[in-house]
Amino acid sequence: MSERSEPRLENAADDGFNHVDYIGGRDGRAIQASSDSSSVVAELAKQKEKFESVQADAVNAKEQLELAQAALERLQKESQSAQKAAQEAQCAYTEALAHADPSNAVSMKRVEEAEAEVAKLNKELSEVREEAFSVNDDVSRRLETERQKSTEHEAKLEQMQLKLQAAEQAGSKTSEVLRSANAELTAAKKEASTALAELATATEQLETAKNELQAAKGDLATAKEEAAAAADALAAAKTELASAQEQAAALTASVSEKEAQIKTLQTELAQVQEEHEDTKAGLECTKKDSSAALEVANVEKHAAKQEQLSQAKAAALDASQVLEALRAQAGNEIAGNKKTIEELQETVKRHEAMLASKDEEVEAEKSRANLAESIAQTRQGEVEVAQKLADKAKAALSSVRQELTAECSAAKAQVEEQHFWRQHRSIRSLFEFEGMLVPAPLSSPSAEVLRALLNGSTSSGVVGRGNSSQVHACQADPYYVIKTVKQEEITAWKRELGRLRRLPALSVRSTVFVTNGPRALLPRLWPVPRGALRPQDVVRLNFDISAVLEMLHRAQNSARGCTCWHIMIRSSPACFVLIDYAGCSGDSVLLDQANVYIQLTVERNLAIEAEENAEKFRLEAQSARTAEQHARMAEQDAKTALLKLRKAAGLGSPTGSPIGSPRGLPVGGAGDDPQLAELRKQLGAEKEESKKAKEELAKLRALYEPSSQQGDSPKAVKDEILPTEVVEEETALPGAVN
């Protein structure tokens, strides 16, 4: 039925697309018409919206039919597999009957087991057949409804064709209006051509501005180098000026000393002249007074005095010559020092003028440098925007990945729960037994119970006793017990939980809610009533116990021999509990979920889908990493480009422009970066991939919705929190009411 209805829907969709094209063409013509055809255009728009809604309904119906057909095929495959399993079980049953010995109890047990398996498989086969029949009926009903809808759609299409014919007649009237619109269109084309010419001129101006910017960058680099050289020259001139000033100070000091010496020599000369005049006056007096009497007596004295006078004259002449030489030397030195000081002042003035010009050039170059830095900052901002886009794409991919993993895990848990409640209905029947006590629910304990644990308030009755601990009933709530470890066994108490952590996480449920030093809060468990156990339940328990022991040995955890007293029961979740694993710690292994060797077909399919999703996630993560690497590479390229620009500006000659492109900068605009374009393309591709991932997520949700509606079992209670303290090894039963 679905194969016959699909061609009709496809033909209806093709006719609808043709009518849409026809309506679009007529609608375009009608929009260009005048106000006289506005009513026709409105009607055409309404009919177009109706047709689009009809087309969307047809597409949705087609998708629903495909989903129903896939569900029908899946149910058919499941029914075929169930039939094969039933046939195999029937063959095994016939073989067991053929080889059975009435006197042998083991063979009779095998026959009973085979009968039970055949009955289960027949029940499952009948359930699958009922589901297949119900799905087939639903599909047939949907097909009939879709046929009715298709007939209604065909009638609507015929009405739309009539309306379109009327619209064509109205369109013929608007041909004259179209001519005037064409004339306006030609005028608009001319305006567009002028606008394009203006755009071309603007682009040329932009290119010239970019070239000027590059030239300014080169001039900036050269000016920076010249400013550095001028600063060095200024520092050297300052040092020379300081040395010249020191020399001038030393010369002035020496000149002052020599002037002082000249003054002292002049004073000495004046004293000698005064003495000479005194001697002359004395001689004249002696000549006048005793010229005659003392001529002979004073001849020798006069000769000695003449000798002294001649010596004094010679000394005065020598002193005057030395004074003249010193005066000439001092004058020469003063003139040379004056010339050097004037030259130094001229050089200082010249250097000051050069420094003023260099300061002006440095200010101009600073303005150019600020422009270049602003351009570099804009480039860096573009790179940061690209990196932010890459980060957003990565975040979107991670969110999609988390949603997909959450959906897959929820679907897997749901399928496992359905399979558990289908396979273990015998455990639920134990709670309907008349002599069965109601176990404690494994929900989170109340505040009063936790306060009782912290205060250590317990009842007087001892529920259980071991070699290293005692178990008391909780005074706040009788459904909980408090276990107290002896002081000498605390090291073993802290060591034992390490063994628990080495077990697989899916097969272990901890019944230790919280610990406080040597005390621990446990739920109260009850032993399994023997009268409620059937033979197949005992066989299953034996198999589960052996599987648990093997799992413990594989996890390198030693376990003691298990007897029937070590099996207890709890209600939420409904399961048998092995409590003697590594002592009476209250940590339990769920036997009905510990058999990890039974691999269901649903779990295999889910595992395959999970592997495919994981591969997709790996590819998406790899693409996100490559995008991030490209963003980093683009940032590095931008930095290297700026360094190259600076180096290229520094390699130019100081007087002229550098070698290469105008003013030493590379050819090409600052905004034309092919790596940024590639980054944008990659970001667009990543967005498309994220959209595809979201579409796949929607498909997965649509596939899992029917399976979630078919679930007939109650929701399982969440796993308990693992204890933070370590539990010790004991031999007694915790919380057991015998």
XYZ file of C-alpha atoms in Angstrom:
738
model
C 0.000 0.000 0.000
C 2.828 2.394 0.807
C 4.533 1.631 -2.550
C 1.345 2.584 -4.447
C 0.770 5.794 -2.491
C 4.375 7.060 -2.882
C 4.236 7.643 -6.709
C 0.974 9.551 -6.317
C 2.518 11.791 -3.679
C 5.599 12.329 -5.840
C 3.442 13.225 -8.881
C 1.394 15.599 -6.740
C 4.600 17.202 -5.426
C 5.994 17.599 -8.992
C 2.724 19.205 -10.155
C 2.868 21.457 -7.113
C 6.452 22.556 -7.932
C 5.426 23.273 -11.564
C 2.479 25.328 -10.354
C 4.761 27.150 -7.933
C 7.099 28.090 -10.810
C 4.105 29.152 -12.896
C 2.698 31.187 -10.007
C 6.138 32.723 -9.389
C 6.416 33.873 -13.007
C 2.900 35.272 -13.071
C 3.383 36.750 -9.654
C 6.537 38.541 -10.840
C 4.655 39.973 -13.771
C 1.738 41.016 -11.591
C 4.000 42.743 -9.048
C 5.365 44.977 -11.800
C 1.821 45.990 -12.783
C -0.008 49.074 -11.569
C -2.478 49.480 -8.722
C -5.282 48.053 -10.886
C -3.862 44.507 -10.507
C -3.161 44.695 -6.739
C -6.162 42.544 -5.861
C -5.042 39.850 -8.318
C -1.550 39.883 -6.817
C -2.949 39.500 -3.283
C -5.084 36.555 -4.356
C -2.072 34.939 -6.047
C 0.012 35.396 -2.886
C -2.705 33.774 -0.774
C -2.967 30.856 -3.205
C 0.817 30.497 -3.177
C 0.879 30.338 0.640
C -1.894 27.744 0.615
C -0.028 25.692 -1.942
C 3.198 25.869 0.107
C 1.324 24.685 3.209
C -0.194 21.834 1.159
C 3.250 20.939 -0.138
C 4.701 20.948 3.406
C 1.870 18.675 4.559
C 2.662 16.315 1.697
C 6.344 16.237 2.611
C 5.529 15.585 6.278
C 3.150 12.822 5.306
C 5.827 11.280 3.128
C 8.363 11.369 5.982
C 5.829 9.798 8.359
C 5.162 7.055 5.812
C 8.889 6.386 5.499
C 9.241 6.166 9.282
C 6.245 3.846 9.529
C 7.625 1.659 6.755
C 11.027 1.489 8.507
C 9.317 0.543 11.787
C 7.316 -2.122 9.946
C 10.463 -3.557 8.385
C 12.213 -3.540 11.757
C 9.269 -5.373 13.363
C 9.264 -7.880 10.518
C 12.960 -8.555 11.071
C 12.393 -8.935 14.804
C 9.492 -11.327 14.205
C 11.620 -13.373 11.821
C 14.453 -13.555 14.372
C 11.941 -14.499 17.097
C 10.502 -17.213 14.850
C 13.988 -18.577 14.239
C 14.703 -18.547 17.970
C 11.394 -20.299 18.659
C 12.188 -22.945 16.046
C 15.633 -23.486 17.538
C 14.150 -23.733 21.041
C 11.538 -26.214 19.757
C 14.280 -28.318 18.156
C 16.286 -28.207 21.404
C 13.176 -29.181 23.304
C 12.500 -32.148 20.997
C 16.136 -33.243 21.272
C 15.987 -32.928 25.061
C 12.796 -35.004 25.113
C 14.437 -37.608 22.878
C 17.514 -37.826 25.067
C 15.709 -37.365 28.384
C 15.768 -40.068 30.986
C 12.771 -40.073 33.358
C 14.890 -41.524 36.144
C 17.571 -38.812 35.863
C 16.709 -35.607 37.758
C 19.244 -33.506 35.834
C 17.784 -34.415 32.450
C 14.295 -33.675 33.717
C 15.491 -30.256 34.922
C 16.946 -29.589 31.491
C 13.619 -30.563 29.932
C 11.810 -28.200 32.281
C 14.247 -25.434 31.428
C 13.735 -26.071 27.729
C 9.962 -25.954 28.242
C 10.277 -22.648 30.080
C 12.470 -21.200 27.348
C 10.054 -22.379 24.640
C 7.152 -20.809 26.530
C 9.048 -17.529 26.909
C 9.995 -17.472 23.250
C 6.410 -18.214 22.223
C 5.200 -15.366 24.403
C 7.762 -13.014 22.911
C 6.852 -14.184 19.415
C 3.180 -13.541 20.073
C 3.996 -10.101 21.462
C 6.115 -9.260 18.421
C 3.368 -10.472 16.098
C 0.797 -8.372 17.912
C 3.087 -5.347 17.656
C 3.622 -6.054 13.941
C -0.125 -6.355 13.347
C -0.764 -3.117 15.261
C 1.947 -1.318 13.318
C 0.581 -2.698 10.035
C -2.903 -1.463 10.938
C -1.476 1.959 11.825
C 0.374 2.096 8.522
C -2.740 1.117 6.554
C -4.771 3.774 8.376
C -2.134 6.377 7.678
C -2.065 5.396 4.010
C -5.842 5.746 3.741
C -5.734 9.153 5.391
C -2.918 10.182 3.072
C -4.927 9.044 0.058
C -7.840 11.163 1.202
C -5.519 14.098 1.725
C -4.030 13.604 -1.751
C -7.503 13.659 -3.333
C -8.292 16.850 -1.424
C -4.969 18.317 -2.576
C -5.797 17.457 -6.203
C -9.151 19.240 -5.909
C -7.414 22.262 -4.427
C -4.887 22.211 -7.271
C -7.666 22.236 -9.869
C -9.242 25.254 -8.177
C -5.867 26.957 -8.138
C -5.450 26.303 -11.866
C -8.779 28.030 -12.543
C -7.719 30.992 -10.472
C -4.418 31.084 -12.317
C -6.203 31.263 -15.644
C -8.138 34.277 -14.365
C -4.843 35.772 -13.243
C -3.407 35.272 -16.734
C -6.309 37.211 -18.228
C -5.662 40.000 -15.763
C -1.949 39.869 -16.630
C -2.664 40.516 -20.320
C -4.219 43.820 -19.330
C -1.055 44.874 -17.549
C 1.281 44.471 -20.568
C 1.186 48.200 -21.281
C 2.190 48.923 -17.731
C 5.075 46.501 -18.190
C 6.406 48.563 -21.112
C 6.595 51.673 -18.994
C 8.268 49.618 -16.288
C 10.847 48.458 -18.857
C 11.649 52.083 -19.706
C 12.145 52.805 -16.036
C 14.327 49.724 -15.840
C 16.609 51.033 -18.612
C 16.948 54.330 -16.754
C 17.768 52.444 -13.584
C 20.399 50.453 -15.513
C 22.021 53.704 -16.639
C 22.081 54.927 -13.049
C 23.580 51.615 -12.002
C 26.324 51.978 -14.649
C 27.161 55.456 -13.309
C 27.187 54.057 -9.790
C 29.548 51.287 -10.920
C 31.862 53.891 -12.430
C 31.840 55.814 -9.153
C 32.553 52.570 -7.340
C 35.540 51.910 -9.606
C 36.900 55.391 -8.884
C 36.366 54.810 -5.180
C 38.267 51.520 -5.374
C 41.125 53.277 -7.180
C 41.203 55.938 -4.484
C 41.234 53.177 -1.889
C 44.193 51.502 -3.577
C 46.074 54.811 -3.724
C 45.326 55.369 -0.060
C 46.657 51.882 0.707
C 49.844 52.634 -1.268
C 50.237 55.945 0.585
C 49.773 54.089 3.851
C 52.488 51.634 2.939
C 54.762 54.541 1.940
C 54.004 56.246 5.254
C 55.002 53.037 7.043
C 58.351 53.039 5.169
C 58.932 56.742 5.926
C 58.081 56.055 9.527
C 60.730 53.352 9.777
C 63.385 55.550 8.102
C 62.465 58.517 10.299
C 62.757 56.316 13.360
C 66.288 55.299 12.296
C 67.251 58.938 11.553
C 65.857 60.010 14.921
C 67.935 57.320 16.608
C 71.085 58.477 14.734
C 70.345 62.133 15.633
C 69.883 61.168 19.255
C 73.264 59.413 19.189
C 74.902 62.467 17.566
C 73.289 64.764 20.120
C 74.607 62.629 22.952
C 78.126 62.746 21.431
C 77.875 66.548 20.996
C 76.754 66.918 24.572
C 79.745 64.901 25.782
C 82.115 67.009 23.597
C 80.556 70.221 24.900
C 80.994 69.054 28.466
C 84.665 68.211 27.821
C 85.206 71.607 26.104
C 83.630 73.405 29.018
C 85.921 71.538 31.394
C 88.938 72.501 29.278
C 87.783 76.138 29.196
C 87.421 76.127 32.961
C 90.920 74.667 33.303
C 92.339 77.347 30.919
C 90.634 80.164 32.804
C 92.073 78.775 36.027
C 95.590 78.644 34.495
C 95.208 82.186 33.071
C 94.173 83.502 36.471
C 97.188 81.780 38.041
C 99.520 83.279 35.415
C 98.008 86.742 35.931
C 98.629 86.339 39.644
C 102.251 85.366 38.922
C 102.632 88.411 36.627
C 101.288 90.661 39.345
C 103.755 89.228 41.878
C 106.639 89.715 39.395
C 105.536 93.310 38.791
C 105.518 94.007 42.509
C 108.987 92.469 42.849
C 110.238 94.577 39.916
C 108.819 97.720 41.509
C 110.607 96.870 44.767
C 113.890 96.293 42.933
C 113.528 99.634 41.075
C 112.795 101.403 44.358
C 115.883 99.837 45.904
C 117.914 100.882 42.847
C 116.658 104.454 43.115
C 117.429 104.416 46.837
C 120.944 103.199 46.123
C 121.384 105.942 43.470
C 120.204 108.584 45.917
C 122.556 107.214 48.584
C 125.465 107.256 46.161
C 124.783 110.842 45.130
C 124.632 111.836 48.800
C 127.835 110.023 49.601
C 129.400 111.565 46.557
C 128.461 115.032 47.673
C 129.296 114.542 51.383
C 132.494 112.575 51.176
C 133.611 112.808 47.605
C 137.072 113.714 48.483
C 137.570 112.040 51.833
C 136.260 108.799 51.072
C 137.249 108.294 47.386
C 139.997 105.896 48.194
C 138.108 104.212 51.071
C 134.942 103.704 49.139
C 136.435 102.596 45.817
C 136.128 98.996 46.788
C 132.613 99.533 48.222
C 131.608 101.416 45.083
C 132.871 98.597 42.939
C 130.951 96.065 45.036
C 127.842 98.141 44.822
C 128.260 98.531 41.045
C 128.549 94.804 40.799
C 125.410 94.429 42.889
C 123.675 97.039 40.726
C 124.709 95.324 37.532
C 123.441 92.042 38.950
C 120.155 93.694 39.945
C 119.839 95.209 36.477
C 120.470 91.873 34.866
C 117.877 90.258 37.142
C 115.383 93.029 36.322
C 115.980 92.590 32.605
C 115.528 88.831 32.959
C 112.330 89.355 34.947
C 110.990 91.826 32.392
C 111.793 89.394 29.538
C 110.099 86.526 31.424
C 107.111 88.762 32.121
C 106.821 89.739 28.453
C 107.104 86.058 27.408
C 104.429 85.092 29.934
C 102.218 87.922 28.748
C 102.601 86.824 25.121
C 101.970 83.165 25.974
C 98.931 84.059 28.071
C 97.581 86.274 25.295
C 98.049 83.526 22.745
C 96.381 80.957 24.992
C 93.486 83.308 25.777
C 92.967 84.017 22.056
C 93.038 80.269 21.242
C 90.632 79.520 24.069
C 88.317 82.295 22.885
C 88.356 80.832 19.370
C 87.606 77.276 20.659
C 84.796 78.621 22.875
C 83.286 80.470 19.937
C 83.572 77.367 17.754
C 81.938 75.241 20.473
C 79.131 77.767 20.841
C 78.561 77.679 17.082
C 78.487 73.841 17.097
C 76.082 73.883 20.060
C 73.789 76.291 18.214
C 73.965 74.137 15.090
C 73.197 70.996 17.096
C 70.275 72.719 18.810
C 68.847 73.695 15.439
C 69.325 70.125 14.209
C 67.634 68.796 17.350
C 64.668 71.112 16.852
C 64.271 69.898 13.262
C 64.660 66.288 14.380
C 62.020 66.801 17.081
C 59.630 68.057 14.450
C 60.447 65.069 12.246
C 60.007 62.711 15.205
C 56.588 64.189 15.963
C 55.590 63.721 12.320
C 56.865 60.169 12.377
C 55.023 59.529 15.639
C 51.779 60.525 13.947
C 52.610 58.166 11.086
C 53.493 55.448 13.566
C 50.162 55.918 15.304
C 48.417 55.505 11.951
C 50.401 52.337 11.258
C 49.647 50.993 14.725
C 45.930 51.696 14.250
C 46.049 49.736 10.994
C 47.889 46.907 12.730
C 45.293 46.921 15.513
C 42.471 46.665 12.968
C 44.285 43.721 11.383
C 44.722 42.104 14.779
C 41.031 42.722 15.518
C 40.113 40.872 12.333
C 42.305 37.978 13.399
C 40.674 37.974 16.863
C 37.220 37.998 15.285
C 38.225 35.010 13.168
C 39.521 33.231 16.274
C 36.267 34.006 18.118
C 34.293 32.561 15.210
C 36.449 29.446 15.368
C 35.827 29.207 19.129
C 32.080 29.597 18.561
C 32.157 26.832 15.956
C 34.078 24.633 18.379
C 31.558 25.349 21.155
C 28.676 24.542 18.805
C 30.331 21.266 17.830
C 30.945 20.366 21.466
C 27.305 21.150 22.361
C 26.056 19.018 19.477
C 28.431 16.249 20.558
C 27.143 16.402 24.132
C 23.528 16.336 22.976
C 24.172 13.330 20.749
C 26.007 11.449 23.489
C 23.222 12.245 25.978
C 20.567 11.039 23.525
C 22.498 7.838 22.758
C 23.112 7.094 26.441
C 19.442 7.755 27.294
C 18.278 5.509 24.468
C 20.702 2.768 25.512
C 19.607 2.981 29.147
C 15.964 2.841 28.056
C 16.541 -0.241 25.901
C 18.515 -1.933 28.700
C 15.726 -1.134 31.158
C 13.073 -2.572 28.823
C 15.122 -5.697 28.277
C 15.770 -6.053 32.018
C 12.095 -5.857 32.904
C 11.197 -8.267 30.109
C 13.807 -10.839 31.102
C 13.372 -10.592 34.880
C 9.689 -10.543 35.539
C 10.217 -13.490 37.900
C 11.978 -11.153 40.397
C 8.996 -8.816 40.439
C 6.735 -11.787 41.170
C 8.685 -12.387 44.417
C 7.256 -9.195 45.914
C 3.726 -10.527 45.397
C 4.491 -13.449 47.705
C 2.397 -13.394 50.901
C 5.232 -14.033 53.365
C 7.581 -11.481 51.727
C 8.644 -8.443 53.777
C 8.802 -5.094 51.987
C 12.491 -4.053 51.663
C 13.719 -0.538 52.290
C 13.587 1.787 49.251
C 17.080 2.855 48.171
C 16.270 6.540 47.922
C 18.377 9.314 49.391
C 18.055 9.329 53.226
C 16.339 12.192 54.993
C 18.026 14.896 57.055
C 16.971 13.252 60.315
C 18.666 9.986 59.348
C 21.868 11.804 58.416
C 21.718 13.750 61.676
C 21.327 10.470 63.549
C 24.452 9.152 61.803
C 26.418 12.258 62.741
C 25.217 12.168 66.375
C 25.742 8.394 66.624
C 22.236 7.798 68.019
C 21.326 4.140 67.468
C 18.740 1.821 68.964
C 19.658 -0.719 71.595
C 18.961 -3.705 69.332
C 21.886 -5.194 67.388
C 20.803 -6.194 63.866
C 24.094 -7.774 62.806
C 27.506 -8.515 64.318
C 30.852 -9.266 62.700
C 34.459 -9.812 63.717
C 35.331 -6.131 63.406
C 32.009 -4.242 63.531
C 28.449 -4.140 64.802
C 25.274 -3.159 62.921
C 22.546 -1.290 64.882
C 19.135 -0.170 63.754
C 18.788 3.552 63.081
C 16.671 5.303 65.724
C 15.327 7.912 63.271
C 14.154 5.448 60.577
C 13.820 1.645 60.953
C 14.533 1.090 57.233
C 18.187 2.127 57.755
C 21.001 0.676 59.857
C 24.237 2.179 61.229
C 27.395 0.089 61.125
C 30.183 0.913 63.639
C 33.733 -0.369 63.055
C 36.087 -1.154 65.922
C 38.993 1.224 66.547
C 41.683 -1.358 65.821
C 40.179 -2.179 62.397
C 40.100 1.369 60.955
C 43.122 0.760 58.661
C 41.368 -2.199 57.076
C 38.201 -0.065 56.886
C 40.125 2.539 54.862
C 41.816 -0.068 52.660
C 38.839 -2.128 51.526
C 37.125 0.382 49.214
C 40.096 0.288 46.870
C 38.970 -3.187 45.880
C 35.455 -1.914 45.196
C 36.723 0.822 42.870
C 38.439 -1.733 40.621
C 35.103 -3.328 39.663
C 33.191 -2.365 36.491
C 30.965 0.625 37.176
C 27.839 -0.807 35.505
C 27.764 -4.009 37.530
C 28.234 -2.622 41.082
C 25.684 -0.736 43.175
C 26.895 0.637 46.496
C 24.471 0.453 49.406
C 26.679 2.638 51.635
C 24.949 5.998 51.544
C 27.326 8.072 53.670
C 30.171 7.535 56.172
C 31.305 9.447 59.263
C 34.603 8.197 60.654
C 34.135 4.589 61.784
C 30.335 4.720 61.201
C 28.445 4.073 57.942
C 24.765 4.397 56.973
C 23.360 1.290 55.197
C 19.907 0.248 53.960
C 18.163 -2.645 55.628
C 18.009 -5.801 53.498
C 15.972 -8.995 53.956
C 16.734 -12.601 53.034
C 15.002 -14.239 50.080
C 11.977 -16.387 51.106
C 12.685 -19.970 50.106
C 9.088 -20.786 49.336
C 8.834 -18.099 46.670
C 11.763 -19.438 44.643
C 10.921 -21.604 41.639
C 13.340 -24.132 40.100
C 14.142 -21.837 37.147
C 14.861 -19.016 39.628
C 17.343 -21.231 41.504
C 19.061 -22.189 38.232
C 19.292 -18.555 37.222
C 20.682 -17.568 40.637
C 23.355 -20.269 40.366
C 24.360 -19.021 36.924
C 24.416 -15.388 38.076
C 26.518 -16.182 41.158
C 29.104 -17.997 39.029
C 29.178 -15.038 36.601
C 29.689 -12.583 39.463
C 32.500 -14.625 40.979
C 34.221 -14.840 37.601
C 33.855 -11.086 37.160
C 35.348 -10.460 40.611
C 38.320 -12.697 39.851
C 38.848 -10.942 36.524
C 38.888 -7.622 38.407
C 41.547 -9.111 40.768
C 39.201 -9.084 43.764
C 39.093 -12.194 45.867
C 35.612 -13.480 46.857
C 34.654 -16.164 49.341
C 32.392 -19.097 48.760
C 28.771 -18.016 48.340
C 25.917 -19.906 49.952
C 22.196 -19.341 49.885
C 22.455 -17.232 53.069
C 24.553 -14.713 51.157
C 21.681 -13.920 48.770
C 19.305 -11.165 49.827
C 16.691 -9.074 48.067
C 15.706 -5.447 47.607
C 12.882 -3.732 45.743
C 14.244 -0.600 44.089
C 15.655 -1.776 41.736
C 14.110 -5.245 42.005
C 17.075 -7.624 42.125
C 18.899 -10.279 44.087
C 21.870 -8.985 46.109
C 25.124 -10.793 46.855
C 26.173 -9.247 50.174
C 29.208 -11.379 51.081
C 31.464 -9.904 48.421
C 34.729 -9.042 50.231
C 33.007 -9.047 53.609
C 29.779 -7.640 55.049
C 30.425 -4.100 53.897
C 26.945 -3.409 52.609
C 28.317 -3.018 49.060
C 26.237 -5.194 46.777
C 26.596 -6.630 43.289
C 23.439 -6.745 41.183
C 23.390 -10.337 40.035
C 20.715 -9.859 37.390
C 22.723 -7.088 35.765
C 26.189 -8.554 36.341
C 26.060 -11.080 33.513
C 28.133 -9.070 31.060
C 28.546 -11.998 28.662
C 24.947 -11.878 27.366
C 25.030 -9.480 24.410
C 21.626 -8.447 23.112
C 20.990 -7.543 19.502
C 19.634 -4.151 20.546
C 22.782 -3.433 22.539
C 24.925 -4.431 19.572
C 23.022 -2.085 17.280
C 23.321 0.688 19.823
C 27.048 -0.016 20.175
C 27.482 0.163 16.390
C 25.565 3.454 16.276
C 27.603 4.771 19.181
C 30.826 3.881 17.326
C 29.582 5.653 14.205
C 28.622 8.721 16.245
C 31.995 8.613 17.981
C 33.719 8.532 14.589
C 31.643 11.510 13.466
C 32.508 13.322 16.672
C 36.192 12.588 16.092
C 35.978 14.029 12.596
C 34.139 17.105 13.881
C 36.676 17.577 16.652
C 39.493 17.209 14.128
C 37.888 19.811 11.859
C 37.461 22.147 14.845
C 41.115 21.640 15.765
C 42.201 22.355 12.204
C 40.078 25.515 12.220
C 41.723 26.593 15.441
C 45.157 25.852 13.992
C 44.287 27.873 10.893
C 43.189 30.763 13.101
C 46.456 30.630 15.012
C 48.401 30.407 11.754
C 46.508 33.441 10.449
C 47.395 35.371 13.589
C 51.047 34.379 13.246
C 51.004 35.347 9.572
C 49.578 38.748 10.489
C 52.350 39.254 13.035
C 55.028 38.134 10.574
C 53.552 40.449 7.934
C 53.852 43.394 10.315
C 57.436 42.410 11.121
C 58.208 42.143 7.407
C 56.742 45.595 6.818
C 58.922 47.035 9.541
C 62.021 45.235 8.271
C 61.336 46.318 4.691
C 60.994 49.917 5.875
C 64.255 49.632 7.817
C 66.283 48.282 4.856
C 65.679 51.422 2.727
C 68.287 54.159 2.101
C 68.078 57.227 4.365
C 67.888 59.788 1.550
C 65.678 58.082 -0.991
C 62.949 55.482 -1.020
C 63.866 51.803 -0.396
C 64.374 49.275 -3.128
C 61.324 47.351 -4.338
C 57.775 48.649 -4.415
C 57.025 52.364 -3.827
C 58.506 53.495 -0.496
C 59.608 49.990 0.435
C 56.255 48.283 1.161
C 54.969 45.087 -0.514
C 52.460 45.325 -3.288
C 48.829 44.627 -2.350
C 46.223 46.072 -0.003
C 46.272 45.629 3.733
C 42.818 44.070 3.811
C 43.388 41.518 0.981
C 44.325 38.433 3.022
C 43.643 35.052 1.401
C 44.138 33.245 4.724
C 41.294 35.233 6.302
C 39.109 34.308 3.329
C 40.032 30.637 3.807
C 39.249 30.976 7.522
C 35.818 32.363 6.723
C 35.175 29.520 4.287
C 36.203 26.968 6.901
C 33.933 28.598 9.481
C 31.044 28.425 7.027
C 31.776 24.754 6.400
C 31.889 24.105 10.149
C 28.512 25.837 10.544
C 27.079 23.598 7.823
C 28.522 20.534 9.578
C 26.959 21.632 12.874
C 23.605 22.068 11.110
C 23.939 18.572 9.663
C 24.771 17.194 13.112
C 21.659 18.876 14.537
C 19.554 17.351 11.758
C 20.984 13.910 12.575
C 20.162 14.532 16.237
C 16.563 15.342 15.300
C 16.366 12.132 13.270
C 17.717 10.120 16.203
C 15.100 11.675 18.474
C 12.371 10.806 15.982
C 13.615 7.212 15.871
C 13.769 6.871 19.665
C 10.405 8.472 20.354
C 8.316 5.414 19.356
C 10.578 3.099 21.405
C 10.122 5.313 24.469
C 6.329 5.269 24.049
C 6.272 1.455 23.992
C 8.045 1.064 27.371
C 5.875 -0.726 29.931
C 8.296 -0.907 32.872
C 8.726 1.619 35.714
C 11.752 3.874 35.725
C 14.767 2.567 37.588
C 16.110 4.440 40.546
C 19.369 6.342 39.958
C 22.607 4.731 41.054
C 23.680 5.418 44.576
C 26.694 7.584 45.296
C 29.889 5.671 45.948
C 31.196 6.110 49.504
C 34.208 8.227 50.199
C 35.510 5.956 52.950
C 36.777 2.422 52.541
C 34.773 -0.599 53.735
C 36.411 -3.462 55.598
C 36.328 -7.211 55.228
C 33.969 -9.170 57.501
C 31.986 -12.417 57.567
C 28.581 -11.490 59.055
C 25.512 -10.235 57.130
C 24.853 -6.457 57.384
C 21.328 -5.469 58.225
C 20.012 -9.018 57.886
C 16.837 -9.890 59.755
C 16.999 -13.668 60.122
